[in-house]
Coordinates of C-alpha atoms and ligand atoms in Angstrom, one line a residue:
Chain A
M100 CA 99.1 -133.7 -105.9
A101 CA 98.8 -133.7 -102.2
T102 CA 98.6 -129.9 -102.0
A103 CA 96.0 -129.8 -104.8
I104 CA 93.7 -132.2 -102.9
S105 CA 94.1 -130.3 -99.7
T106 CA 93.4 -126.9 -101.2
A107 CA 90.4 -128.2 -103.1
K108 CA 89.1 -129.7 -99.9
S109 CA 89.7 -126.6 -97.8
G110 CA 88.2 -124.4 -100.5
K111 CA 85.0 -126.4 -100.4
V112 CA 84.8 -126.4 -96.7
H113 CA 85.3 -122.6 -96.8
S114 CA 82.5 -122.0 -99.2
I115 CA 80.1 -124.2 -97.4
S116 CA 80.7 -122.4 -94.1
R117 CA 80.4 -119.0 -95.8
S118 CA 77.0 -119.7 -97.4
E119 CA 75.9 -121.3 -94.1
A120 CA 77.0 -118.1 -92.3
R121 CA 75.2 -116.0 -94.8
R122 CA 72.0 -118.0 -94.2
R123 CA 72.3 -117.7 -90.5
V124 CA 72.6 -113.9 -90.7
A125 CA 69.6 -113.7 -93.0
E126 CA 67.7 -115.9 -90.6
R127 CA 68.6 -113.6 -87.7
I128 CA 67.7 -110.4 -89.6
A129 CA 64.3 -111.9 -90.6
A130 CA 63.7 -113.0 -87.0
V131 CA 64.5 -109.6 -85.6
L132 CA 62.4 -107.8 -88.2
F133 CA 59.5 -110.0 -87.7
S134 CA 59.5 -109.8 -83.9
T135 CA 59.9 -106.0 -84.0
L136 CA 57.0 -105.6 -86.4
G137 CA 54.9 -107.9 -84.3
A138 CA 55.9 -106.2 -81.1
I139 CA 55.0 -102.7 -82.5
W140 CA 51.6 -104.1 -83.7
L141 CA 50.8 -105.7 -80.3
G142 CA 52.1 -102.8 -78.3
A143 CA 50.0 -100.2 -80.2
N144 CA 46.9 -102.3 -79.7
L145 CA 47.7 -102.9 -76.1
I146 CA 48.0 -99.2 -75.4
K147 CA 44.9 -98.3 -77.5
S148 CA 42.5 -100.7 -75.8
P149 CA 44.0 -103.2 -73.3
A150 CA 40.6 -104.9 -72.6
Q151 CA 40.1 -105.7 -76.3
F152 CA 43.6 -106.9 -76.5
F153 CA 43.3 -109.5 -73.7
Q154 CA 39.8 -110.5 -75.0
A155 CA 41.3 -111.2 -78.4
A156 CA 44.3 -113.1 -76.9
I157 CA 42.0 -115.3 -74.9
G158 CA 40.0 -116.1 -78.0
G159 CA 43.2 -116.9 -79.8
L160 CA 44.4 -119.2 -77.0
S161 CA 41.2 -121.2 -77.1
N162 CA 41.5 -121.6 -80.9
G163 CA 45.1 -122.6 -80.3
A164 CA 44.1 -125.3 -77.8
L165 CA 41.7 -126.9 -80.3
Y166 CA 44.3 -126.7 -83.0
A167 CA 46.8 -128.3 -80.7
L168 CA 44.7 -131.3 -80.0
I169 CA 44.3 -132.0 -83.8
A170 CA 47.9 -131.0 -84.7
L171 CA 49.2 -133.6 -82.2
G172 CA 47.5 -136.4 -84.2
Y173 CA 49.2 -135.3 -87.4
T174 CA 52.6 -135.0 -85.7
I175 CA 52.7 -138.3 -83.7
V176 CA 51.6 -140.3 -86.7
Y177 CA 54.2 -138.5 -88.9
G178 CA 56.8 -139.1 -86.2
I179 CA 56.3 -142.8 -86.1
I180 CA 55.7 -143.8 -89.7
E181 CA 56.5 -140.6 -91.7
L182 CA 53.0 -140.5 -93.1
I183 CA 50.9 -137.4 -93.4
N184 CA 47.6 -138.7 -92.4
F185 CA 45.3 -136.7 -94.6
A186 CA 42.3 -138.4 -93.1
H187 CA 43.0 -137.0 -89.7
G188 CA 41.0 -133.7 -90.0
D189 CA 38.0 -135.8 -91.2
L190 CA 38.4 -137.9 -88.1
F191 CA 38.0 -134.7 -86.0
M192 CA 34.9 -133.9 -88.0
L193 CA 33.4 -137.3 -87.3
G194 CA 34.2 -136.8 -83.6
G195 CA 32.2 -133.6 -83.8
V196 CA 29.2 -135.2 -85.5
F197 CA 29.3 -138.1 -83.1
S198 CA 29.3 -135.7 -80.1
A199 CA 26.6 -133.5 -81.4
Y200 CA 24.3 -136.5 -82.1
F201 CA 25.2 -138.2 -78.8
I202 CA 24.4 -135.2 -76.6
S203 CA 21.6 -133.5 -78.5
V204 CA 19.9 -136.3 -80.5
W205 CA 20.4 -139.5 -78.6
F206 CA 20.2 -138.0 -75.1
G207 CA 18.1 -135.0 -76.1
Q208 CA 20.1 -132.4 -74.3
T209 CA 19.9 -128.9 -75.7
K210 CA 20.6 -126.7 -72.7
S211 CA 22.9 -126.5 -69.8
S212 CA 22.0 -128.7 -66.8
P213 CA 23.8 -130.9 -64.3
K214 CA 22.5 -133.9 -66.2
A215 CA 23.8 -132.5 -69.5
W216 CA 27.2 -131.9 -68.0
L217 CA 27.3 -135.5 -66.9
I218 CA 26.4 -136.5 -70.5
F219 CA 29.2 -134.2 -71.7
V220 CA 31.7 -136.0 -69.6
V221 CA 30.5 -139.4 -70.7
C222 CA 30.6 -138.2 -74.3
L223 CA 34.2 -137.1 -73.9
F224 CA 35.3 -140.6 -73.0
L225 CA 33.1 -142.2 -75.7
V226 CA 34.0 -139.9 -78.5
M227 CA 37.7 -140.5 -77.7
A228 CA 37.2 -144.2 -77.9
F229 CA 35.1 -143.8 -81.0
T230 CA 37.7 -141.9 -83.0
A231 CA 40.6 -143.9 -81.6
S232 CA 39.0 -147.1 -82.9
I233 CA 38.4 -145.6 -86.3
N234 CA 42.0 -144.4 -86.5
V235 CA 43.3 -147.8 -85.4
A236 CA 41.1 -149.5 -88.0
I237 CA 42.3 -147.2 -90.8
E238 CA 45.9 -148.0 -90.0
R239 CA 45.2 -151.7 -89.7
F240 CA 43.3 -152.1 -92.9
A241 CA 44.6 -149.3 -95.1
Y242 CA 48.1 -148.2 -94.2
R243 CA 49.7 -151.3 -92.6
R244 CA 50.1 -153.3 -95.8
L245 CA 51.6 -150.3 -97.5
R246 CA 54.3 -149.7 -94.9
R247 CA 57.1 -151.0 -97.1
A248 CA 55.7 -149.6 -100.3
P249 CA 57.0 -146.3 -101.9
K250 CA 55.9 -143.2 -99.8
L251 CA 53.4 -142.1 -102.4
A252 CA 51.2 -145.2 -102.1
P253 CA 50.2 -144.6 -98.4
L254 CA 49.9 -140.9 -99.1
I255 CA 47.3 -141.4 -101.8
T256 CA 45.6 -144.0 -99.6
A257 CA 45.4 -141.3 -96.9
V258 CA 43.7 -138.9 -99.3
G259 CA 41.3 -141.7 -100.3
M260 CA 40.6 -142.4 -96.6
S261 CA 39.8 -138.7 -96.2
F262 CA 37.2 -138.9 -98.9
I263 CA 35.7 -142.0 -97.3
L264 CA 35.4 -140.3 -93.9
Q265 CA 33.9 -137.2 -95.5
F266 CA 31.3 -139.4 -97.2
V267 CA 30.4 -140.9 -93.9
G268 CA 30.1 -137.4 -92.5
L269 CA 28.0 -136.3 -95.5
T270 CA 25.6 -139.3 -95.0
W271 CA 25.4 -138.8 -91.3
N272 CA 25.3 -135.0 -90.9
G273 CA 23.7 -134.1 -94.2
S274 CA 25.1 -131.9 -97.0
G275 CA 24.7 -128.5 -95.1
P276 CA 26.1 -127.4 -91.8
K277 CA 24.1 -128.0 -88.7
N278 CA 24.0 -125.8 -85.6
W279 CA 23.8 -127.2 -82.0
N280 CA 23.2 -125.6 -78.7
S281 CA 26.0 -125.9 -76.1
V282 CA 25.1 -127.8 -73.0
L283 CA 27.9 -126.1 -71.0
P284 CA 27.2 -123.3 -68.6
G285 CA 26.8 -120.0 -70.6
G286 CA 28.1 -117.3 -68.2
A287 CA 31.4 -115.6 -68.0
I288 CA 33.8 -114.2 -65.4
D289 CA 34.4 -110.5 -65.9
I290 CA 37.8 -109.2 -65.0
S291 CA 37.8 -105.4 -65.5
G292 CA 36.0 -105.6 -68.9
V293 CA 37.7 -108.8 -70.1
K294 CA 35.2 -111.6 -70.3
I295 CA 36.4 -115.2 -69.8
Y296 CA 33.5 -117.5 -70.7
Y297 CA 33.0 -120.7 -68.7
V298 CA 33.2 -122.7 -71.9
T299 CA 36.6 -121.3 -72.6
L300 CA 37.7 -122.4 -69.1
I301 CA 36.2 -125.9 -69.7
L302 CA 38.0 -126.1 -73.0
F303 CA 41.3 -125.5 -71.2
A304 CA 40.3 -127.8 -68.3
V305 CA 40.0 -130.6 -70.8
T306 CA 42.9 -129.8 -73.2
I307 CA 45.7 -129.1 -70.7
P308 CA 45.3 -132.4 -68.7
L309 CA 45.2 -134.3 -72.1
L310 CA 48.4 -132.6 -73.2
L311 CA 50.1 -133.4 -69.9
L312 CA 48.9 -137.0 -70.1
L313 CA 50.3 -137.3 -73.6
T314 CA 53.6 -135.9 -72.5
F315 CA 53.7 -138.3 -69.6
I316 CA 52.9 -141.3 -71.8
V317 CA 55.5 -140.5 -74.4
S318 CA 58.3 -139.6 -72.1
K319 CA 57.8 -141.9 -69.1
T320 CA 56.0 -145.1 -69.9
R321 CA 57.1 -148.3 -71.5
Q322 CA 54.7 -147.7 -74.4
G323 CA 56.3 -144.3 -74.9
K324 CA 59.7 -145.8 -75.0
A325 CA 58.5 -148.3 -77.6
M326 CA 57.0 -145.4 -79.6
R327 CA 60.3 -143.4 -79.6
A328 CA 62.3 -146.5 -80.6
T329 CA 59.9 -147.4 -83.3
A330 CA 60.0 -143.9 -84.7
Q331 CA 63.8 -144.0 -85.0
D332 CA 64.3 -147.5 -86.4
Q333 CA 61.6 -150.1 -86.8
D334 CA 63.8 -153.2 -87.3
A335 CA 66.1 -152.2 -84.5
A336 CA 63.0 -151.7 -82.3
R337 CA 61.9 -155.3 -83.2
L338 CA 65.3 -156.6 -82.2
M339 CA 64.7 -155.0 -78.7
G340 CA 61.6 -157.1 -78.4
I341 CA 59.2 -154.3 -79.2
D342 CA 55.9 -155.2 -80.9
V343 CA 56.1 -152.7 -83.7
N344 CA 52.6 -153.2 -85.0
R345 CA 51.1 -152.8 -81.6
T346 CA 53.1 -149.7 -81.0
I347 CA 51.9 -148.1 -84.2
S348 CA 48.3 -149.0 -83.5
F349 CA 48.7 -147.4 -80.1
T350 CA 50.0 -144.3 -81.7
F351 CA 47.1 -144.1 -84.0
A352 CA 44.8 -144.7 -81.0
I353 CA 46.3 -141.7 -79.2
G354 CA 46.1 -139.4 -82.2
G355 CA 42.5 -140.5 -82.9
A356 CA 41.4 -140.0 -79.3
L357 CA 42.8 -136.4 -79.2
A358 CA 40.9 -135.6 -82.5
G359 CA 37.7 -137.0 -80.9
A360 CA 38.1 -134.7 -77.9
A361 CA 38.7 -131.8 -80.2
G362 CA 35.5 -132.7 -82.1
L363 CA 33.4 -132.6 -78.9
L364 CA 35.0 -129.4 -77.7
Y365 CA 34.5 -127.8 -81.1
V366 CA 30.8 -128.6 -81.1
E367 CA 30.4 -127.3 -77.5
T368 CA 32.2 -124.1 -78.1
I369 CA 31.6 -123.2 -81.7
G370 CA 28.4 -125.2 -82.1
T371 CA 28.4 -126.3 -85.8
T372 CA 29.1 -129.5 -87.6
S373 CA 29.5 -130.0 -91.3
Y374 CA 30.9 -132.8 -93.4
N375 CA 33.8 -130.6 -94.7
L376 CA 34.8 -129.2 -91.4
G377 CA 37.8 -131.5 -91.2
Y378 CA 39.3 -130.0 -94.3
Q379 CA 39.4 -126.5 -93.0
L380 CA 40.5 -127.2 -89.4
G381 CA 42.7 -130.1 -90.5
L382 CA 44.6 -127.8 -92.8
I383 CA 45.2 -125.3 -90.1
A384 CA 46.2 -128.0 -87.6
F385 CA 48.6 -129.6 -90.1
T386 CA 50.1 -126.1 -90.7
S387 CA 50.6 -125.8 -86.9
A388 CA 52.4 -129.1 -86.8
V389 CA 54.7 -128.1 -89.7
L390 CA 55.2 -124.6 -88.2
G391 CA 56.4 -126.2 -84.9
G392 CA 58.4 -128.9 -86.6
I393 CA 56.6 -131.9 -87.7
G394 CA 57.2 -135.0 -85.6
N395 CA 57.9 -132.8 -82.5
L396 CA 55.1 -132.9 -79.9
S397 CA 55.9 -129.6 -78.2
G398 CA 56.4 -128.1 -81.6
A399 CA 52.8 -129.0 -82.6
V400 CA 51.4 -127.3 -79.5
L401 CA 53.6 -124.3 -79.9
G402 CA 52.6 -123.9 -83.6
A403 CA 49.0 -124.4 -82.8
V404 CA 49.0 -121.8 -80.0
L405 CA 50.9 -119.3 -82.3
I406 CA 48.5 -119.8 -85.2
G407 CA 45.5 -119.5 -82.8
L408 CA 46.9 -116.4 -81.3
I409 CA 47.7 -114.7 -84.6
Q410 CA 44.2 -115.5 -85.8
G411 CA 42.6 -114.4 -82.6
L412 CA 44.5 -111.2 -82.4
N413 CA 44.1 -110.3 -86.0
D414 CA 40.3 -111.0 -85.8
G415 CA 39.8 -109.1 -82.6
L416 CA 42.2 -106.2 -82.4
P417 CA 41.2 -102.6 -83.4
I418 CA 44.4 -102.0 -85.4
G419 CA 44.9 -105.0 -87.7
L420 CA 44.1 -106.4 -91.1
G421 CA 40.7 -107.6 -90.1
Q422 CA 39.2 -111.1 -90.0
Q423 CA 39.1 -111.6 -93.8
W424 CA 42.9 -111.5 -93.8
S425 CA 43.6 -113.9 -90.9
Q426 CA 44.1 -117.0 -93.1
T427 CA 46.4 -115.1 -95.4
V428 CA 48.5 -113.8 -92.5
V429 CA 48.8 -117.3 -91.1
F430 CA 49.9 -118.9 -94.3
S431 CA 52.3 -116.0 -95.2
I432 CA 54.0 -116.5 -91.8
L433 CA 54.2 -120.3 -92.6
I434 CA 55.8 -119.6 -95.9
M435 CA 58.3 -117.2 -94.5
L436 CA 59.3 -119.6 -91.8
M437 CA 59.7 -122.5 -94.2
V438 CA 62.1 -120.4 -96.3
F439 CA 64.3 -119.5 -93.3
K440 CA 63.8 -122.5 -91.1
P441 CA 62.5 -125.4 -93.1
A442 CA 62.5 -127.9 -90.2
G443 CA 60.0 -125.7 -88.2
I444 CA 60.5 -123.7 -85.1
L445 CA 61.5 -126.7 -82.8
G446 CA 62.4 -129.2 -85.5
K447 CA 66.1 -129.7 -85.5
Q448 CA 68.2 -131.0 -88.3
V449 CA 69.7 -133.9 -86.4
I450 CA 73.3 -134.8 -87.2
E451 CA 73.4 -138.6 -87.3
K452 CA 76.2 -140.9 -88.0
V453 CA 75.0 -144.0 -89.7
Chain B
M47 CA 74.0 -183.6 -80.0
S48 CA 71.4 -181.4 -78.4
A49 CA 71.4 -178.3 -80.5
L50 CA 70.3 -175.0 -79.0
L51 CA 69.6 -173.6 -82.5
E52 CA 68.9 -175.7 -85.5
V53 CA 68.4 -174.3 -89.0
S54 CA 67.3 -176.8 -91.6
N55 CA 67.0 -176.4 -95.3
L56 CA 66.5 -172.7 -94.9
K57 CA 65.6 -170.7 -98.0
V58 CA 65.0 -166.9 -97.9
A59 CA 64.1 -164.7 -100.8
Y60 CA 63.9 -161.0 -101.5
G61 CA 61.0 -160.8 -103.9
K62 CA 61.8 -163.5 -106.4
I63 CA 65.5 -163.6 -105.8
L64 CA 66.8 -166.3 -103.5
A65 CA 69.5 -165.0 -101.2
V66 CA 69.7 -168.1 -99.0
K67 CA 69.3 -171.3 -101.0
G68 CA 68.7 -174.1 -98.5
I69 CA 71.2 -174.1 -95.7
S70 CA 71.4 -176.2 -92.5
L71 CA 73.4 -175.4 -89.5
T72 CA 73.4 -176.0 -85.8
V73 CA 74.7 -174.2 -82.7
A74 CA 75.1 -176.1 -79.4
K75 CA 74.7 -174.6 -76.0
G76 CA 77.9 -172.8 -74.9
E77 CA 79.5 -172.7 -78.4
I78 CA 80.9 -169.9 -80.5
V79 CA 80.0 -170.7 -84.1
T80 CA 81.0 -168.4 -86.9
L81 CA 79.5 -168.0 -90.3
I82 CA 82.0 -166.6 -92.8
G83 CA 81.7 -165.8 -96.5
S84 CA 82.3 -163.0 -98.9
N85 CA 80.0 -160.0 -99.6
G86 CA 76.5 -160.9 -100.6
A87 CA 76.9 -164.5 -99.5
G88 CA 73.7 -164.4 -97.4
K89 CA 75.1 -164.1 -93.9
S90 CA 73.1 -161.1 -92.8
T91 CA 70.0 -162.6 -94.4
T92 CA 70.4 -165.7 -92.4
L93 CA 70.8 -163.8 -89.1
R94 CA 67.8 -161.5 -89.9
T95 CA 65.7 -164.6 -90.6
I96 CA 66.7 -166.2 -87.3
S97 CA 65.7 -163.0 -85.6
G98 CA 62.3 -162.9 -87.3
L99 CA 62.9 -159.8 -89.3
L100 CA 62.6 -161.9 -92.5
H101 CA 60.4 -164.9 -92.9
P102 CA 61.7 -168.0 -94.7
K103 CA 60.5 -169.2 -98.0
A104 CA 61.2 -172.8 -97.0
G105 CA 62.8 -174.7 -94.3
E106 CA 62.6 -174.5 -90.5
I107 CA 64.4 -172.9 -87.6
T108 CA 64.1 -174.4 -84.1
F109 CA 65.3 -172.9 -80.8
K110 CA 65.5 -175.2 -77.8
G111 CA 63.5 -177.7 -79.8
E112 CA 60.7 -175.2 -80.5
K113 CA 59.9 -174.0 -84.0
I114 CA 60.5 -170.3 -84.2
S115 CA 60.5 -169.6 -87.9
G116 CA 57.5 -167.6 -88.9
R117 CA 57.3 -165.9 -85.5
E118 CA 57.6 -162.1 -85.3
G119 CA 60.8 -160.4 -84.2
H120 CA 59.7 -159.4 -80.8
E121 CA 58.5 -162.9 -80.0
I122 CA 61.9 -164.3 -80.9
V123 CA 63.6 -161.8 -78.5
A124 CA 61.3 -163.0 -75.8
K125 CA 62.5 -166.6 -76.5
G126 CA 66.1 -165.6 -75.7
I127 CA 67.7 -164.6 -79.0
C128 CA 69.2 -161.1 -79.3
Q129 CA 71.1 -159.6 -82.2
S130 CA 73.6 -156.9 -82.7
P131 CA 72.8 -156.1 -86.3
E132 CA 75.0 -155.2 -89.3
G133 CA 75.5 -151.4 -89.4
R134 CA 74.9 -151.0 -85.7
R135 CA 71.4 -149.6 -85.9
I136 CA 71.6 -147.8 -82.5
F137 CA 68.9 -145.3 -81.7
P138 CA 70.7 -142.1 -82.7
R139 CA 68.4 -139.6 -81.0
M140 CA 68.6 -141.4 -77.6
T141 CA 71.4 -141.3 -75.1
V142 CA 73.7 -144.3 -74.6
A143 CA 72.0 -145.1 -71.3
E144 CA 68.5 -145.1 -73.0
N145 CA 69.9 -147.4 -75.8
L146 CA 71.2 -149.8 -73.2
D147 CA 67.9 -149.6 -71.4
L148 CA 66.0 -150.5 -74.6
G149 CA 68.1 -153.6 -74.9
A150 CA 66.4 -154.8 -71.7
F151 CA 62.9 -153.8 -72.9
L152 CA 61.3 -157.1 -72.2
R153 CA 62.9 -157.6 -68.7
N154 CA 61.4 -156.5 -65.4
D155 CA 64.2 -157.6 -63.0
K156 CA 65.5 -154.1 -62.2
A157 CA 68.4 -155.3 -60.0
A158 CA 69.7 -157.7 -62.6
I159 CA 69.3 -155.1 -65.4
A160 CA 71.5 -152.7 -63.4
E161 CA 74.0 -155.5 -62.9
D162 CA 74.1 -156.3 -66.6
Q163 CA 74.5 -152.6 -67.4
E164 CA 77.5 -152.5 -65.0
N165 CA 78.9 -155.6 -66.8
V166 CA 78.6 -153.9 -70.2
L167 CA 80.2 -150.7 -68.9
V168 CA 83.1 -152.7 -67.4
L169 CA 83.6 -154.4 -70.8
F170 CA 83.4 -151.0 -72.6
P171 CA 84.6 -148.2 -70.3
R172 CA 84.2 -145.7 -73.2
L173 CA 80.5 -146.1 -73.0
R174 CA 80.5 -145.2 -69.3
E175 CA 82.2 -141.9 -70.1
R176 CA 79.5 -141.2 -72.7
L177 CA 76.5 -142.5 -70.9
Y178 CA 74.4 -139.4 -71.2
Q179 CA 75.6 -138.4 -74.7
R180 CA 73.3 -138.9 -77.7
A181 CA 74.2 -142.1 -79.4
G182 CA 74.1 -140.5 -82.8
T183 CA 77.1 -138.4 -81.8
L184 CA 79.3 -141.4 -80.9
S185 CA 82.2 -142.4 -83.1
G186 CA 81.7 -145.4 -85.3
G187 CA 83.6 -147.7 -83.0
E188 CA 81.8 -146.5 -80.0
Q189 CA 78.5 -147.1 -81.7
Q190 CA 79.6 -150.6 -82.5
M191 CA 80.4 -151.2 -78.8
L192 CA 77.0 -149.8 -77.9
A193 CA 75.3 -152.1 -80.4
V194 CA 77.0 -155.2 -78.8
G195 CA 76.4 -153.9 -75.3
R196 CA 72.7 -153.2 -76.1
A197 CA 72.2 -156.8 -77.4
M198 CA 73.9 -158.1 -74.2
M199 CA 71.4 -156.2 -72.1
G200 CA 68.7 -158.6 -73.2
R201 CA 70.6 -161.3 -71.3
P202 CA 70.1 -163.6 -74.3
E203 CA 70.8 -167.4 -74.3
L204 CA 71.9 -167.0 -77.9
L205 CA 73.6 -163.8 -79.1
L206 CA 73.8 -163.1 -82.8
L207 CA 76.6 -160.8 -83.8
D208 CA 76.7 -159.4 -87.4
E209 CA 80.1 -158.0 -88.2
P210 CA 80.9 -156.6 -84.8
S211 CA 84.4 -155.6 -85.9
M212 CA 83.3 -153.7 -89.0
G213 CA 85.0 -150.3 -89.4
L214 CA 87.0 -150.6 -86.2
A215 CA 90.7 -149.8 -85.6
P216 CA 92.9 -152.8 -85.0
V217 CA 93.1 -152.2 -81.3
L218 CA 89.3 -152.1 -81.1
V219 CA 88.9 -155.2 -83.2
E220 CA 91.1 -157.0 -80.7
L221 CA 88.9 -155.6 -77.9
I222 CA 85.7 -156.8 -79.6
F223 CA 87.0 -160.4 -80.1
D224 CA 88.3 -160.5 -76.5
T225 CA 84.8 -159.4 -75.4
I226 CA 83.2 -162.2 -77.5
S227 CA 85.2 -164.8 -75.5
K228 CA 84.3 -163.1 -72.3
I229 CA 80.6 -163.1 -73.2
R230 CA 80.8 -166.8 -73.8
E231 CA 82.5 -167.3 -70.5
M232 CA 79.5 -165.6 -68.9
G233 CA 77.4 -168.4 -70.3
T234 CA 76.0 -167.0 -73.6
T235 CA 76.1 -169.0 -76.8
I236 CA 77.2 -167.0 -79.8
L237 CA 76.6 -167.1 -83.6
L238 CA 79.1 -164.7 -85.1
V239 CA 79.1 -163.4 -88.7
E240 CA 82.4 -161.8 -89.7
Q241 CA 84.4 -160.5 -92.7
N242 CA 87.5 -160.8 -90.6
A243 CA 87.7 -164.6 -91.1
L244 CA 91.1 -165.0 -89.4
A245 CA 90.0 -163.5 -86.1
A246 CA 86.5 -165.1 -86.3
L247 CA 88.0 -168.6 -86.8
D248 CA 90.5 -167.9 -84.0
V249 CA 87.8 -167.2 -81.5
A250 CA 85.2 -169.7 -82.7
D251 CA 84.8 -173.4 -81.9
R252 CA 83.1 -174.3 -85.2
A253 CA 82.6 -172.6 -88.5
Y254 CA 80.4 -172.6 -91.6
V255 CA 81.5 -171.1 -94.9
L256 CA 78.7 -169.6 -96.9
E257 CA 79.0 -168.9 -100.7
S258 CA 76.2 -167.5 -102.8
G259 CA 73.5 -168.7 -100.4
L260 CA 74.9 -172.2 -99.9
I261 CA 77.1 -173.7 -97.3
T262 CA 80.2 -175.0 -99.0
M263 CA 82.3 -176.0 -96.0
S264 CA 81.9 -176.6 -92.3
G265 CA 83.8 -178.0 -89.4
D266 CA 86.2 -177.3 -86.5
A267 CA 87.3 -173.7 -86.7
K268 CA 90.9 -174.4 -86.1
E269 CA 90.9 -177.1 -88.8
L270 CA 89.4 -174.6 -91.3
L271 CA 92.1 -172.1 -90.3
R272 CA 94.6 -174.6 -91.7
N273 CA 92.5 -175.5 -94.8
D274 CA 94.1 -174.3 -98.1
E275 CA 90.9 -173.4 -99.8
V276 CA 89.7 -171.3 -96.9
A277 CA 93.1 -169.7 -96.6
K278 CA 93.0 -168.8 -100.3
A279 CA 89.5 -167.4 -100.3
Y280 CA 89.1 -165.7 -97.0
L281 CA 92.5 -165.3 -95.2
G282 CA 94.3 -163.5 -98.0
G283 CA 96.5 -166.5 -99.2
Ligands
ATP584 N1 66.7 -155.7 -98.8 C1 67.1 -156.4 -99.9 N2 66.4 -156.4 -101.0 C2 66.9 -157.2 -102.1 N3 68.0 -157.9 -102.1 C3 68.7 -157.9 -100.9 C4 68.3 -157.2 -99.8 N4 69.2 -157.4 -98.8 C5 70.1 -158.2 -99.3 N5 69.9 -158.5 -100.6 C6 70.6 -159.4 -101.5 O1 70.7 -160.7 -100.8 C7 72.0 -161.2 -101.0 C8 72.6 -161.6 -99.6 O2 72.8 -160.4 -98.8 P1 73.3 -160.4 -97.4 O3 73.1 -159.0 -96.8 O4 72.7 -161.5 -96.6 O5 74.8 -160.7 -97.6 P2 76.0 -160.7 -96.5 O6 76.6 -162.1 -96.6 O7 75.6 -160.3 -95.2 O8 77.1 -159.7 -97.2 P3 78.0 -158.7 -96.5 O9 79.2 -159.4 -96.1 O10 78.4 -157.7 -97.6 O11 77.3 -158.0 -95.4 C9 72.8 -160.1 -101.7 O12 72.9 -160.6 -103.1 C10 72.0 -158.9 -101.6 O13 72.2 -158.1 -102.8
MG585 MG1 76.0 -158.7 -94.1

């Protein structure tokens, strides 16, 4: 009897570790294969036309910066209440529409001037406050009462919220896309054939400090501590004296503010607004968050930069599949990664004793 | 008698099902009071309601003469009630040090917090060895020590302990009950919920016996230890 139990046990342990080992080997082979293919592709292009390569990479990085701002909103909200906030992309869209109207309609700025730059800066703060307030209100009135309901209820509510925001965008912006002039300086720095536009530099100059500020808030401040505790165990957080409702509101405010900043930057770099913009960019940003490991802040940024780069390079490189395939390439990579590493690049399967 | 905590006619329900059906109890300053009873009697429900994680259906809870029932969890911690909950509920992805630090979330007195952490680490030297280890990787017993230590970090006037000896080896059970006496000597009042009725009655001044949401017996802990019914039901004969 005793021996039977022990052999059954060890047999089981054995088979688990064997399949686990097989999975690891497959994962490694896939990783090596992928990176070799990628390296050959990049290398060939770099040798063929280095200037075009760097130009495409810079374009990719600036896409990535925009995606990162939006992806972070998905990931911190998921991190704290395990909700995929489908309305988040539409919040970004509203941020864009607000910014375009603020700068070009309400303040009548349509070209670059010191006055317009000042209005751009004021708009940055206002649009962040605008989308943060909307996000906080959405959580307060739509998601909060569903916090203890089955997961599907808040998810469907989020889809509904997405439609409502799109409807607001439709009424505000009209049914077709609108084009706007950038009020940022139009020139570029030329480094041996590679053009770095001023708008790209401004995009980084806004995004990077925001990312650093977010990291600081989450890792160093009292609010950040409260966020991390609430993300792990709400009732335990309450027993520490943490105001869980306020902490969740704060999280939605941060996510909303970043989406607003992204909206402004999108309008000033790409120059269009349309009511369904949130759907397209939201999907890519959400994919970035999943690719990096949803709930993980650095993961969202990494995923966004990767997707931005892949798109930028595929769009702009001489040897490549061409622009019409960019979306396909991005999602194929996502699917492959999900098969081999379902938790995402930086998402870890945490071993927890409970 | 001036009670620190006073629970009167408390009823708590999950949906339509009453789990606590109208109980009254008091805890005076400096006492150790224990609440014993079998599985599902409503002990944890009572503690969770005192801590504001659940709201009563009827009845009232007062702390230092002030009504606290209906308040939110974080407000009750601010009033001076901390709890080490059933099932430990430590933050698994944070280190031991970060968990202890969160116990002092509402405090600003840095020096006193450091002093209290030192006290906790003297009581539980195991935690000192594992200070920078992730709490989720601690053994069950170590997690239990962390949960009790974390609740002490709030420097509460009233400490609620929900089955602090659950799942511990006999040596550790002894350590936990020794610690409970020590915490009281430091000036903290304790309301203790336990399955281990013998040890709980031994360390406590007074006790309440809870059965299916109602208090069926109460009194001096040592007298209850000698009571036949209690012996039969909770002390294994
Ligand atoms: N979240 C919940 N939803 C519904 N019913 C619950 C919930 N939690 C507890 N109950 C019920 O309430 C009653 C009291 O539970 P409680 O956890 O307070 O018991 P307990 O005395 O702490 O038991 P134990 O010694 O097993 O911890 C039980 O019948 C239980 O099934
Ligand atoms: Mg219990």
